[in-house]
Each structure stands twice: as C-alpha cells, then as structure tokens.
Coordinates of C-alpha atoms in Angstrom, one line a residue:
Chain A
X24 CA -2.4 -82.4 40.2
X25 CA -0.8 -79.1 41.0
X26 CA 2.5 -77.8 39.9
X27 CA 2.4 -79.8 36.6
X28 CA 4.9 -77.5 35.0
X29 CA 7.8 -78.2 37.8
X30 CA 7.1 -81.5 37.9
X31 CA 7.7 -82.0 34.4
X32 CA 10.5 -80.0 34.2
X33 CA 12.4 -81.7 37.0
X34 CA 11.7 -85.0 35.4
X35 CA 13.7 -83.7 32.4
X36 CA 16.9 -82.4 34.3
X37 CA 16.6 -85.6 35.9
X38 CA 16.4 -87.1 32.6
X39 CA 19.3 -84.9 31.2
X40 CA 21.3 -85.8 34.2
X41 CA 20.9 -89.3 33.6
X42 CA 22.2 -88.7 29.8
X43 CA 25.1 -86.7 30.8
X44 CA 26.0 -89.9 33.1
X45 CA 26.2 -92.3 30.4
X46 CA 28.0 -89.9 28.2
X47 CA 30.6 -89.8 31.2
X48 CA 30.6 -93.7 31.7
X49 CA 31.2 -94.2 28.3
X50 CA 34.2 -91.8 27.7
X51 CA 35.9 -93.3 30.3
X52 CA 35.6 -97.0 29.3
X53 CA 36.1 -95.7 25.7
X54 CA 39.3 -94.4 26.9
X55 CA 40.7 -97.4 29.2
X56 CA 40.3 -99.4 26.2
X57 CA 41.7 -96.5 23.6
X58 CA 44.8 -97.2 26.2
X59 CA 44.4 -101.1 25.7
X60 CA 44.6 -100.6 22.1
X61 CA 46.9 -97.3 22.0
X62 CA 44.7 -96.5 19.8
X63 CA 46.1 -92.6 19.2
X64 CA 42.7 -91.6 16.9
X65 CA 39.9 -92.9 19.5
X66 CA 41.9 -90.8 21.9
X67 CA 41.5 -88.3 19.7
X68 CA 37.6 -88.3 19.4
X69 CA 37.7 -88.9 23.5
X70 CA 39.5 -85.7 23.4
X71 CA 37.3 -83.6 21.4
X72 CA 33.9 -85.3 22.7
X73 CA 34.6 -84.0 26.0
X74 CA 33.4 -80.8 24.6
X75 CA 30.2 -82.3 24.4
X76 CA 29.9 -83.5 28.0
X77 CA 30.5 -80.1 29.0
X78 CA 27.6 -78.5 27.1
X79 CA 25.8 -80.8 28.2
X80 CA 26.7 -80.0 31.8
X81 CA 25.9 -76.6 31.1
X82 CA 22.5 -76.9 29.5
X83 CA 21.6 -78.5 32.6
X84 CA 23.2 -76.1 35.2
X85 CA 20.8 -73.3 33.3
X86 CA 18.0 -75.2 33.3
X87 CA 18.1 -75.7 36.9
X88 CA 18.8 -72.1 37.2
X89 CA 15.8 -71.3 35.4
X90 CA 13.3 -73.7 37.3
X91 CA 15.1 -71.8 41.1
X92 CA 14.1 -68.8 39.4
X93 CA 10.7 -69.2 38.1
X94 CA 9.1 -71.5 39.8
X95 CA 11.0 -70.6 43.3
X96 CA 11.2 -74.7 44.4
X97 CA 11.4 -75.3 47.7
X98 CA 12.2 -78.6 50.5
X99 CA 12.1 -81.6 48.2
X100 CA 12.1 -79.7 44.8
X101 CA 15.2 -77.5 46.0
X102 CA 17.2 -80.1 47.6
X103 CA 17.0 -82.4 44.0
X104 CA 17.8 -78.8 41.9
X105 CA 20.4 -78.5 44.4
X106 CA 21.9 -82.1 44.3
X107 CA 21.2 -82.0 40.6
X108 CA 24.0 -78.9 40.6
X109 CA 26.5 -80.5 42.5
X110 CA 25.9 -84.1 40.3
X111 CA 26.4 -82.5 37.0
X112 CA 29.6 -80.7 38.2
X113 CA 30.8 -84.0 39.7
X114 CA 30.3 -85.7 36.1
X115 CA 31.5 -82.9 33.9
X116 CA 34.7 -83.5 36.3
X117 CA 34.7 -87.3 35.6
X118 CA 34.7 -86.5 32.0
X119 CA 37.3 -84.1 32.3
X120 CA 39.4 -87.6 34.1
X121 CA 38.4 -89.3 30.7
X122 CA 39.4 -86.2 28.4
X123 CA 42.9 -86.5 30.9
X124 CA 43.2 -90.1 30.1
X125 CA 43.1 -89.5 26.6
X126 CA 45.2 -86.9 26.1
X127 CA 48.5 -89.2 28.2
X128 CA 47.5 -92.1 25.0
X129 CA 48.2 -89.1 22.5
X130 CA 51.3 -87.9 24.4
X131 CA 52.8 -91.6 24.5
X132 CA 51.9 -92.7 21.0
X133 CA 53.1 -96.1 20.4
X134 CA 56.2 -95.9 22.4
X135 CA 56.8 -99.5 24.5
X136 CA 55.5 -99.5 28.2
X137 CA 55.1 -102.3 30.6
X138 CA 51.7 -101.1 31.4
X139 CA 49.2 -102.9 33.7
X140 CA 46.2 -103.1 31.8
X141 CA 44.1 -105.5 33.7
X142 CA 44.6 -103.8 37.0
X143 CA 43.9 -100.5 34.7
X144 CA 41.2 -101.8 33.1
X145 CA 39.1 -103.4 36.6
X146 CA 39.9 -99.8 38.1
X147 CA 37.8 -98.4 35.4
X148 CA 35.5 -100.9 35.6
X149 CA 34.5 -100.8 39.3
X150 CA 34.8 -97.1 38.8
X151 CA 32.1 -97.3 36.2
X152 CA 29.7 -99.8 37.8
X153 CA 29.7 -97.9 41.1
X154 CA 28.9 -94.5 38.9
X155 CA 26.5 -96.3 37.0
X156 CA 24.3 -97.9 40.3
X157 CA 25.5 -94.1 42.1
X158 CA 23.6 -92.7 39.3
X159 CA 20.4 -94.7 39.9
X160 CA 20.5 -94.4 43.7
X161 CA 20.6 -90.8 42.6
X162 CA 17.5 -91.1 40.2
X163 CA 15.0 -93.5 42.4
X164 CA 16.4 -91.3 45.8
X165 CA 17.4 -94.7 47.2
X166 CA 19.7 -94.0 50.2
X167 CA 20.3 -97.2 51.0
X168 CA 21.7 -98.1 48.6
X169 CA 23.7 -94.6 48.0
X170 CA 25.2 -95.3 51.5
X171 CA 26.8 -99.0 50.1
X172 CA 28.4 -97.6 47.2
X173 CA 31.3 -95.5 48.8
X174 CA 32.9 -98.7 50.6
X175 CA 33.8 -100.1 47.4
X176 CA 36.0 -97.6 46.3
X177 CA 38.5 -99.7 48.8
X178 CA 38.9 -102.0 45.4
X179 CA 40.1 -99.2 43.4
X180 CA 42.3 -97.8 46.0
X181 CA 44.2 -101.1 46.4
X182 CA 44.0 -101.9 42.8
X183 CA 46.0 -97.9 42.3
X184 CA 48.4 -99.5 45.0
X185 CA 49.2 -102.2 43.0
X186 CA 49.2 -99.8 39.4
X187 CA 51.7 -97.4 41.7
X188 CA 54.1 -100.6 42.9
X189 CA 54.0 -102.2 39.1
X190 CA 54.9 -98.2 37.6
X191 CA 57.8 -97.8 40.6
X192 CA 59.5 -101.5 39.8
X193 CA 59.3 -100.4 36.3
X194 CA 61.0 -97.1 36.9
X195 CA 63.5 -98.4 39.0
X196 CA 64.5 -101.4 36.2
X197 CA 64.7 -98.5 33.5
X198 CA 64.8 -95.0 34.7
X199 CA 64.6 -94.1 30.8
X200 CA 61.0 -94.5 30.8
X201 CA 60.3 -92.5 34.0
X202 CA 58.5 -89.8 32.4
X203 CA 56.4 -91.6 30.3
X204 CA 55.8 -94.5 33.5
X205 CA 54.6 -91.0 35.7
X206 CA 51.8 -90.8 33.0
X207 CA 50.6 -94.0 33.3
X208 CA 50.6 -93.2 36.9
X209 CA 48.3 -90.2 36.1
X210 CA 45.9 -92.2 33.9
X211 CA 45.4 -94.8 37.5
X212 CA 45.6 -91.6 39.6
X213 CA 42.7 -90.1 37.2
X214 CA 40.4 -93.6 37.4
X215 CA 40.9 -93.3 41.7
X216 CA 39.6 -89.9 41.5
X217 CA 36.6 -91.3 39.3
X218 CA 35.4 -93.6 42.3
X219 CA 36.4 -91.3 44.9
X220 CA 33.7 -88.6 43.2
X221 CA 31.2 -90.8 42.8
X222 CA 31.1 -90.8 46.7
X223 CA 30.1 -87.1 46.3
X224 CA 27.6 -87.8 44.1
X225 CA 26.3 -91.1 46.5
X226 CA 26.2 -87.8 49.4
X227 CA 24.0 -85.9 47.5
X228 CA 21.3 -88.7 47.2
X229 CA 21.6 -88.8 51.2
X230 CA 20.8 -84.8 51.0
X231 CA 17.9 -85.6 48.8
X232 CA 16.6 -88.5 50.9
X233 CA 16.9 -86.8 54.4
X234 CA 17.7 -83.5 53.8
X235 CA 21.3 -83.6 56.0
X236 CA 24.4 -82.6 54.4
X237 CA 27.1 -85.6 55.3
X238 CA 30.6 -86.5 54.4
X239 CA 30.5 -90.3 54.1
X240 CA 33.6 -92.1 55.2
X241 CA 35.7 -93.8 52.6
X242 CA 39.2 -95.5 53.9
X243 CA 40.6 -93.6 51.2
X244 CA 43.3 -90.6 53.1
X245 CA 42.1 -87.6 50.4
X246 CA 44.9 -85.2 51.6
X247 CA 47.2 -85.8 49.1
X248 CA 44.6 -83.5 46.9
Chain B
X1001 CA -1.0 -53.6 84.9
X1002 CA 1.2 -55.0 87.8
X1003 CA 0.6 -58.4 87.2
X1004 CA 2.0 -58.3 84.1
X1005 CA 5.2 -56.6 84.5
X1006 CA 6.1 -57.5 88.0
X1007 CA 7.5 -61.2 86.6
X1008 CA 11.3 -60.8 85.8
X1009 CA 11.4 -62.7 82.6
X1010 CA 14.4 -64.6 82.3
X1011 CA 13.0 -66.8 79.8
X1012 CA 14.0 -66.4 75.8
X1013 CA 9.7 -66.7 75.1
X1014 CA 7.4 -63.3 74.3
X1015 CA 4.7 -65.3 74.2
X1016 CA 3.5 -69.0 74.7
X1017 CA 0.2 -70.8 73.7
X1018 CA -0.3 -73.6 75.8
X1019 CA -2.8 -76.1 75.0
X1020 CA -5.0 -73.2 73.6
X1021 CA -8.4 -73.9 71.9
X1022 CA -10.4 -71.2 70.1
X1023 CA -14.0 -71.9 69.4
X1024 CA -16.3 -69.6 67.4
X1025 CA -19.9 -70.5 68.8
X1026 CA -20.0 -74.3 68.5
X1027 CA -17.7 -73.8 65.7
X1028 CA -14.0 -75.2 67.0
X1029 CA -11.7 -72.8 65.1
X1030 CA -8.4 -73.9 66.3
X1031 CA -7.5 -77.4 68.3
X1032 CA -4.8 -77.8 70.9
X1033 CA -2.0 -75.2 69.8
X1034 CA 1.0 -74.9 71.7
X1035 CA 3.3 -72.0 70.3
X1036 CA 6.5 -70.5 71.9
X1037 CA 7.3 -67.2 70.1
X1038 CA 10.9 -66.2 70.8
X1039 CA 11.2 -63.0 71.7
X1040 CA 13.1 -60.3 69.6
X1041 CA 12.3 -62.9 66.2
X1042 CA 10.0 -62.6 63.7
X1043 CA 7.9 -65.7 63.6
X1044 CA 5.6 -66.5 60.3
X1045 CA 2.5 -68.2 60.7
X1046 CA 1.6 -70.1 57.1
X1047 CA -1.2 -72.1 56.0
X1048 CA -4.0 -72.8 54.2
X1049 CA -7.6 -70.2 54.0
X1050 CA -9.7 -70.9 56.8
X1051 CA -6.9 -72.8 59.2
X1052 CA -6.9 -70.6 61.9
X1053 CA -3.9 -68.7 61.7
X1054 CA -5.5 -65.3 61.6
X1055 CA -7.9 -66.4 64.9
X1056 CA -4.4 -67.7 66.3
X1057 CA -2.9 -64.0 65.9
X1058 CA -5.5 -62.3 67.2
X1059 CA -5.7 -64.3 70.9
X1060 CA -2.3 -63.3 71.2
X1061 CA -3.3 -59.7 72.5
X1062 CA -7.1 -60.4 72.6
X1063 CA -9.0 -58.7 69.5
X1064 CA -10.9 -61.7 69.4
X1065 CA -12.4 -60.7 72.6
X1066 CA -14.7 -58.5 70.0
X1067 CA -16.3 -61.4 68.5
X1068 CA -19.1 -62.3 70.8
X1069 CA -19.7 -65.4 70.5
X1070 CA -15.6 -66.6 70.7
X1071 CA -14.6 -68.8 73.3
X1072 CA -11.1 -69.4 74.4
X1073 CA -9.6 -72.6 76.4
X1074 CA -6.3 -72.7 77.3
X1075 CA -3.3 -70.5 78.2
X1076 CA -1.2 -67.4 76.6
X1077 CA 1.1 -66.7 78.8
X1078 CA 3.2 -63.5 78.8
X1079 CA 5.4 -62.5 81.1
X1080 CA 4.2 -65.8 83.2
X1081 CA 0.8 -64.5 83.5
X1082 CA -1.8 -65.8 81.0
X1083 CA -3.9 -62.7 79.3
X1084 CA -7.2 -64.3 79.2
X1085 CA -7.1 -64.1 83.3
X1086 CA -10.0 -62.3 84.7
X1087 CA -7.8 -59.4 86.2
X1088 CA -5.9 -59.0 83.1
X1089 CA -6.7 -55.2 81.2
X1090 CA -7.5 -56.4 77.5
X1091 CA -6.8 -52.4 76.7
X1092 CA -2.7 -52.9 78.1
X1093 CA -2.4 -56.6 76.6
X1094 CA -3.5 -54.5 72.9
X1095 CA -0.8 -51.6 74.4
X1096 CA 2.1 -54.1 74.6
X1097 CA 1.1 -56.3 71.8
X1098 CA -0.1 -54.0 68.9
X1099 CA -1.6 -55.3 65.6
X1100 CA -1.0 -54.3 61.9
X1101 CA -3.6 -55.2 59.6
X1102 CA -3.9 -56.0 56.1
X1103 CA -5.3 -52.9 54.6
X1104 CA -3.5 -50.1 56.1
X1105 CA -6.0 -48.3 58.1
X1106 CA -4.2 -44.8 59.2
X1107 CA -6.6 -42.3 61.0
X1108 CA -8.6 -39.8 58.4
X1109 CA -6.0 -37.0 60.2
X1110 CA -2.6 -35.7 59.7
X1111 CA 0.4 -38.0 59.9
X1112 CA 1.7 -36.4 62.9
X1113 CA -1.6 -37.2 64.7
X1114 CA -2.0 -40.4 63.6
X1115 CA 1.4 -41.1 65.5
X1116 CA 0.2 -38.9 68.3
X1117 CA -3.3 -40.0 69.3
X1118 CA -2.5 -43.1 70.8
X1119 CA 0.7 -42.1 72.5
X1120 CA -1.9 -39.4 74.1
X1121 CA -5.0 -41.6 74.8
X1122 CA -2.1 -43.7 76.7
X1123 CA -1.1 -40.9 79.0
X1124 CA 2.1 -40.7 77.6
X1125 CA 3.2 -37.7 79.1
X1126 CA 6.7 -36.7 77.3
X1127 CA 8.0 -35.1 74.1
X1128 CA 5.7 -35.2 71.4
X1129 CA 7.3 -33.8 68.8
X1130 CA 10.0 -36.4 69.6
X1131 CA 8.0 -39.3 70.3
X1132 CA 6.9 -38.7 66.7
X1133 CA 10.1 -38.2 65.1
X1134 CA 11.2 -41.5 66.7
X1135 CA 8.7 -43.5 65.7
X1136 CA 8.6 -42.4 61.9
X1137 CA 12.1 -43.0 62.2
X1138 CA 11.8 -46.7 63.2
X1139 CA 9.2 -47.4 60.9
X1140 CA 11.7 -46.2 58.0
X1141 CA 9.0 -43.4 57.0
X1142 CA 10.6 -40.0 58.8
X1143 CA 12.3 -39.1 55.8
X1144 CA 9.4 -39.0 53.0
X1145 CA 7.0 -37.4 55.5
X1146 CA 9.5 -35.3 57.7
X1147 CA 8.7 -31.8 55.8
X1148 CA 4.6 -32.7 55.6
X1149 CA 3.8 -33.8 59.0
X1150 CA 0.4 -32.3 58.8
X1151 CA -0.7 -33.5 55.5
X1152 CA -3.6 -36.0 56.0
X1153 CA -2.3 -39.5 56.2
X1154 CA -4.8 -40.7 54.0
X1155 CA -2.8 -39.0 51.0
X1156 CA 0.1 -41.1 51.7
X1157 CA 0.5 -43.9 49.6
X1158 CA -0.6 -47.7 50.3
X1159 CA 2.9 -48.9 51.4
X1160 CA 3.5 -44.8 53.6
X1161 CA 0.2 -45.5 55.3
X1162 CA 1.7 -49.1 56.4
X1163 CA 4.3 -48.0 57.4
X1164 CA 2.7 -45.1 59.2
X1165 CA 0.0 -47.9 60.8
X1166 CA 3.4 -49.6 62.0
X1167 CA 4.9 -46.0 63.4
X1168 CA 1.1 -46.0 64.7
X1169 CA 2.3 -49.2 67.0
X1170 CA 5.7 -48.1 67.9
X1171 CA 4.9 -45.1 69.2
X1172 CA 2.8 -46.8 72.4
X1173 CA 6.0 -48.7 72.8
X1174 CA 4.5 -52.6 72.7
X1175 CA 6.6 -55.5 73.2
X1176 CA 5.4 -57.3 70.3
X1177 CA 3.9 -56.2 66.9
X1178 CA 1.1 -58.9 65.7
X1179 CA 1.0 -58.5 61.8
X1180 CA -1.9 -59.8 60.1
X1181 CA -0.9 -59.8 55.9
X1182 CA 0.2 -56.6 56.3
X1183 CA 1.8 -56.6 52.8
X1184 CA -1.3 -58.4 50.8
X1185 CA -2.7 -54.5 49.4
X1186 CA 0.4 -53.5 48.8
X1187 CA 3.0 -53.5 45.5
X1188 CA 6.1 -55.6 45.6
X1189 CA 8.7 -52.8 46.2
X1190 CA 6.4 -51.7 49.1
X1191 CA 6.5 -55.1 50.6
X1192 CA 10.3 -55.3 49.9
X1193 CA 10.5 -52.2 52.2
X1194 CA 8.2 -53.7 54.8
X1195 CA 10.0 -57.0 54.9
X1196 CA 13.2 -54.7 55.7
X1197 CA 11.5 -52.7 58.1
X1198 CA 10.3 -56.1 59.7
X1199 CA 13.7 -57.0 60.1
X1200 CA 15.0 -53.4 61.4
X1201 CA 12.7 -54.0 64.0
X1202 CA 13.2 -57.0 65.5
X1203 CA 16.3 -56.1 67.2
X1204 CA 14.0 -54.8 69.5
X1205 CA 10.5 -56.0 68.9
X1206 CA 8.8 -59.5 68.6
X1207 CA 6.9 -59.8 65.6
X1208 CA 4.3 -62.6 64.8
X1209 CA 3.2 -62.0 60.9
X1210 CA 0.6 -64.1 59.2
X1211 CA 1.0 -64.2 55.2
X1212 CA -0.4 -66.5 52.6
X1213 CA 2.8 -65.7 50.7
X1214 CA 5.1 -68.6 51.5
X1215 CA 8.0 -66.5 50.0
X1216 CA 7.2 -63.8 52.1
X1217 CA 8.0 -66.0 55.5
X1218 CA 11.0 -67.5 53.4
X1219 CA 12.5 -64.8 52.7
X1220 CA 11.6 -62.2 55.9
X1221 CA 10.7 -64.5 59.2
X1222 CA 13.0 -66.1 61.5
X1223 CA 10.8 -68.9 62.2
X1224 CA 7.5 -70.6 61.1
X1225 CA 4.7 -72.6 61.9
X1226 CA 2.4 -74.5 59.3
X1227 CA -0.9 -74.9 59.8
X1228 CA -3.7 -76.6 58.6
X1229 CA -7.2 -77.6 59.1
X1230 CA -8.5 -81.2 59.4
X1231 CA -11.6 -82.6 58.6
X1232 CA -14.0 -81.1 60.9
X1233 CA -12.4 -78.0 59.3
X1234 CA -10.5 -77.6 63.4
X1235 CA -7.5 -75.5 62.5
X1236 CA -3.8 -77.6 64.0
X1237 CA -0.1 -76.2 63.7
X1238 CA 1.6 -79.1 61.9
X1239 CA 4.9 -78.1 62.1
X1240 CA 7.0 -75.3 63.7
X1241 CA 10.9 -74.9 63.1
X1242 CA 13.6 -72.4 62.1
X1243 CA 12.6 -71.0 58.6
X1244 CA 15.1 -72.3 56.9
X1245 CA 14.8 -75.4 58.3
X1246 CA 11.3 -75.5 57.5
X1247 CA 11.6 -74.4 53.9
X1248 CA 14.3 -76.9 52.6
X1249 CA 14.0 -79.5 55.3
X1250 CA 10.1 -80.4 56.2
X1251 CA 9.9 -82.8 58.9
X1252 CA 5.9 -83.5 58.0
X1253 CA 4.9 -84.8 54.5
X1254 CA 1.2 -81.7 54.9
X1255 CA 3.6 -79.2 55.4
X1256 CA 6.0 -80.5 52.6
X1257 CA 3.1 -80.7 50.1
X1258 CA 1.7 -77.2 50.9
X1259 CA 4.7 -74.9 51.0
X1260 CA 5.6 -77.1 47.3
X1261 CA 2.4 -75.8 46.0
X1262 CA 0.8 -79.8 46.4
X1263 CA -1.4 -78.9 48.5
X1264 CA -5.3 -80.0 47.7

C-alpha cells in the first residue's frame, strides 16, 4: 500500500479532531450543569480548561499544515485536511461558547434568578447530541446522515424562544434584575450558536463526501450576527 | 497550406481528437481518445509510464509519422481540417504546432542561429535581427543572452538551452507549442521559470505539456487529462476537466487513486 505515511497521519488528525470534540462536548455540559448548581469553582476550572481546547485546536491546525506541506495532499486527502481546518475552528469556537457560559456563573455568583434550567439544560443537550452524531458523520464521511442533522437545530431555536419569553416576563416583573436576566440570555444565546455551528461542521462532511461547497438551509434567520 | 488556413475558426478548440486510435505495429497504443484542447490554455496531459500520453502529443502535429510501423485511425482536426488527410504538409502541421522536448536539444551553433535557422529554412523573409530579439524576448531568455548572441548555445545552461529550444518554436510563429516533459532534466528553479514562461505564453499560444509531475500540471496547466492504460496495456484518457477541478474534485475513483499517489 502506497502513501503509508499520509495515511497514517491523517488518521491521527482525525483522531485528534475527534478528542478535541469531546473535550468541547464536555465543557459545555460541564458548564450547563456548573449553572444548575451555580457552582462558582467548576466555573472556574471551565474557565481555565478552555485553554486547553485551544492548544489543542492548534496542535492540530499545524499538523495539518505540516501534512499540506510535505506530503502536498490532493482531491480526497485535501478536501478532509481542508474540512479538518474549518472543524477544529468551529470547535475551538464551541469551546469558547462553554468558556462564555462559564464566565456569566462567575459574574452572577449566587445572587437569586428565576432561571429556566430545563429549557437551558435540553438546549445543551440537543446541542450536544447533534455535535456529538455531527462529529461522527464527520469521521465515517457519512453525508446522509450530515445532511439530517441541521434540521434539528429548530428544537433549540424554539427552546431559545421560550428561554428569551421566560427572561423578558422576568425582566418586566422586576426590572432590578435586568442586567443579570441579559446574562442568562447570553448563556441560551451562547447554546443556539452551539447547534447553529454544528451545521457548519455537518457542511463540511458534505465537502468531503462530494467535493461541493454548500450552505445547508436551517429555519434559523442568522442576520442578527 | 490553403486547406488549413482558409477555415475561419470561430470555434474556442486548437485542436480536437476525435475517436482517435494509435497503433504501433499490432501493438494498440492508445484506444478511442476524444480531446478538445482550448485554444490559448495550457492543457496537462498526466498519467501513468507507458499510457500513451507521450504517443497522444506527438499525433497532434504528426512526429509520429517517423515511426514506421505507426498507424493512426481517427481524426485531429485543426482548423476543421483533420492533419492526417492525404493533402495535408506534415512539414506546416510541425510549423504551426511545434514541439519542446524533454532534454533540451539546442543546435551545436550560436544562440542567434539557433533562433535563426528555422525562421530561414521557413522562408521567413523579414528582420532577423528582430525576429530574434522577439523571440528570446518571449521565451523570457533576451536578457541573459542579449550581449552573447553568438556564443554557442550548447554553453548555455540546461534550463537557457530550454528556454532557447522554446524561442527555437516561437520564432516560426506556430499556433500551438506541444511540450513533451520539458522540465524532467532540468533543476527546480529552472522549472519555476519554465512554468512562468508557460503561462506568459499562453495569452497567445496553445500549449499541450505532458509531465509525470502531478504538481507540475497543478500548479502550471489550465486543464488536464488523466490517462491510463488497461489491461491489454491500450492507453484511455479517464478523465479530463479544469485543473483545479481535477486536483481537489476527481469525478473517477483511477484518476483519484493516481494523482493521491494510490496508484498500483
């Protein structure tokens, strides 16, 4: 078998890239629940391990730099080096959401909020699952199911709807807690942003498959951004 | 050679294979080939040792006509006339479509005559002090040779004596340059300047180059065919496309798995 070295090497990034997923999956269900708990010190190591996913990120990004370089991939090789570039920066940015998330549950501290939690929490979770089976799709170049993923980002959009009503009534009731209630707003804004790049990363695994760039279609309106 | 240039040629096509099969003996080189080259591109032919796409390049202006036993079936059309037509002069076809080869192979004489000879031979009947000029010019070499004009060309280095071969081509004004590995003998920086020069020219020149070195057609050819052989060894173009297309987009799993090094 020919080209043994690339081979191997892209099965590592791939490897890596799988890693730096489940570092990003768990940061963010780590923090929903640090917000559950208001748990101020596992907001604190949320904070700091973000550092982590980043160098991470990085080692990756140069790796792939190394492999374009040296081993000049081209068609199938490229497009995953290529894809593999954009996934990393989608996740490092997914982190960065987590890291966000974290630092709002240090800022409030254990001041009294009438936060929804189990709409927080499901956002999160559906957030999670669909990076988690994006990330797979991704892995085993299954573009089928890459192109089912995106749709379900409707339940996160409506389920940030709901956060935004709850957080509105709640201002409007007691305008004392307005900046603290905008927060809260920015943790749910932070978890629809989570499903809405995982549609990025479900494009990519389209690029691999068939080699066409494409913006999928989510009902989500993105031009508030 | 009236028949050739009489055709107004609206089309966007230097030259078209159709249906074109090139035997050697009883040896079938090359099966069923159908190749548009656009004209004023530079079109790659890749593949693998022994496919055919040398054989290809050289029915395009008829060298192969000095092989005896090579048989040709099919068209090649240019200008709407196809070459291999019994009142066609093989001698104008190699005038309007000139060949560089892969070892540069510059007359044992000085630069200037190397540049002048052929011009001559072809009755060219103006200024040849500026025919020269021009054609070192265009082939990007005027200015390292300009003050030594009758220094013998063979004390020009590997990557000046292309160049020169190139000015060589010019200067009988062809239509389209054939290039057969013209950079294999030479040293990366040399082929660097080649590639350039490739690309320089083809705002006014159609150039079909055949390289083993994928990144070579990557990197300097507008478009590219693949070709490969199949198992009675027949050479077959597998794919044909934009470069760029063809290097990060393969429509065929053969030409996928040769220009990612899989091949064999």
């Amino acid at each position: 078998m020919v080209r043994e070295t690339l081979n191997r090497q892209i099965h590592h990034i791939l490897d890596e890239t799988l890693l730096l997923g489940s570092m990003v999956e768990q940061a963010i269900l780590n923090a929903v629940n640090a917000l559950k708990l208001r748990d101020v010190s596992a907001a604190k190591d949320i904070y700091d391990e973000d550092q982590a996913i980043n160098d991470k990120r990085y080692a990756i990004e140069n790796a792939v730099l190394i492999l374009i370089s040296t081993q000049q991939p081209v068609a199938h090789d490229l497009r995953v080096l290529t894809a593999v570039l954009e996934v990393t920066t989608e996740l490092e940015r997914i982190g960065d959401y987590a890291k966000g998330i974290a630092k709002v549950i240090i800022k409030l501290g254990s001041e009294s909020l009438p936060i929804p939690i189990r709409e927080i929490t499901r956002m999160a979770e559906v957030g999670v699952s669909m990076l988690h089976r994006a990330l797979g799709a991704f892995i085993t170049e299954n573009a089928q199911q890459a192109a089912e993923i995106p749709s379900e980002d409707d339940e996160v959009d409506e389920l940030y709807n709901q956060v935004y009503r709850s957080m509105v009534n709640a201002m409007i009731s007691d305008p004392s807690i307005i900046d603290s209630a905008n927060l809260i707003l920015w943790i749910a804004h932070n978890l629809e942003r989570t499903a809405d790049r995982v549609t990025n990363l479900c494009e990519r695994t389209l690029f691999i498959a068939t080699g066409e760039l494409m913006e999928m279609d989510t009902s989500d309106d993105e031009s508030m951004d | 050679m009236t028949a050739l240039t009489s055709t107004s040629d609206n089309n966007s096509f230097a030259i078209e294979a159709r249906n074109v099969h090139l035997h050697y003996g009883s040896f079938r080189a090359v099966k069923d080939v159908n190749l548009q080259i656009k004209a004023r591109k530079i079109t790659a032919i890749i593949g693998p040792s022994g496919c055919g796409k040398s054989t290809v390049l050289r029915a395009f202006n008829r060298m192969n006509d000095f092989v005896p036993s090579f048989k040709m079936e099919g068209e090649i059309l240019f200008h709407g006339k196809n070459i291999y037509d019994p009142d066609v002069d093989p001698v104008q076809i190699r005038q309007m479509i000139g060949m560089v080869f892969q070892k540069p192979n510059p007359f044992p004489k000085s630069i200037y005559e190397n540049i002048a000879w052929g011009a001559r031979v072809n009755g060219f009947k103006g200024n040849m002090d500026d025919l020269v000029e021009e054609s070192l010019q265009k082939a990007a070499l005027w200015e390292e040779v300009k003050d030594n004009l009758k220094k013998n060309a063979l004390t020009l280095s590997g990557g000046q004596q292309q160049r020169l071969c190139i000015a060589r081509t010019i200067a009988v004004r062809p239509e389209i340059i054939l290039m057969d590995e013209p950079c294999s003998a030479l040293d990366p920086i040399a082929t660097l300047k080649i590639e350039e020069l490739m690309r320089d020219l083809s705002s006014s020149y159609t150039i079909i180059i055949v390289t083993h070195n994928m990144q070579q057609a990557a990197r300097a050819s507008d478009y590219t065919a693949f070709f490969t052989m199949e198992e009675d060894r027949a050479g077959v173009m597998v794919e044909y496309d934009i470069t760029s297309h063809l290097f990060v987009n393969p429509k065929k799993k053969q030409t996928e798995d040769y220009i990612s090094g899989r091949y064999g």
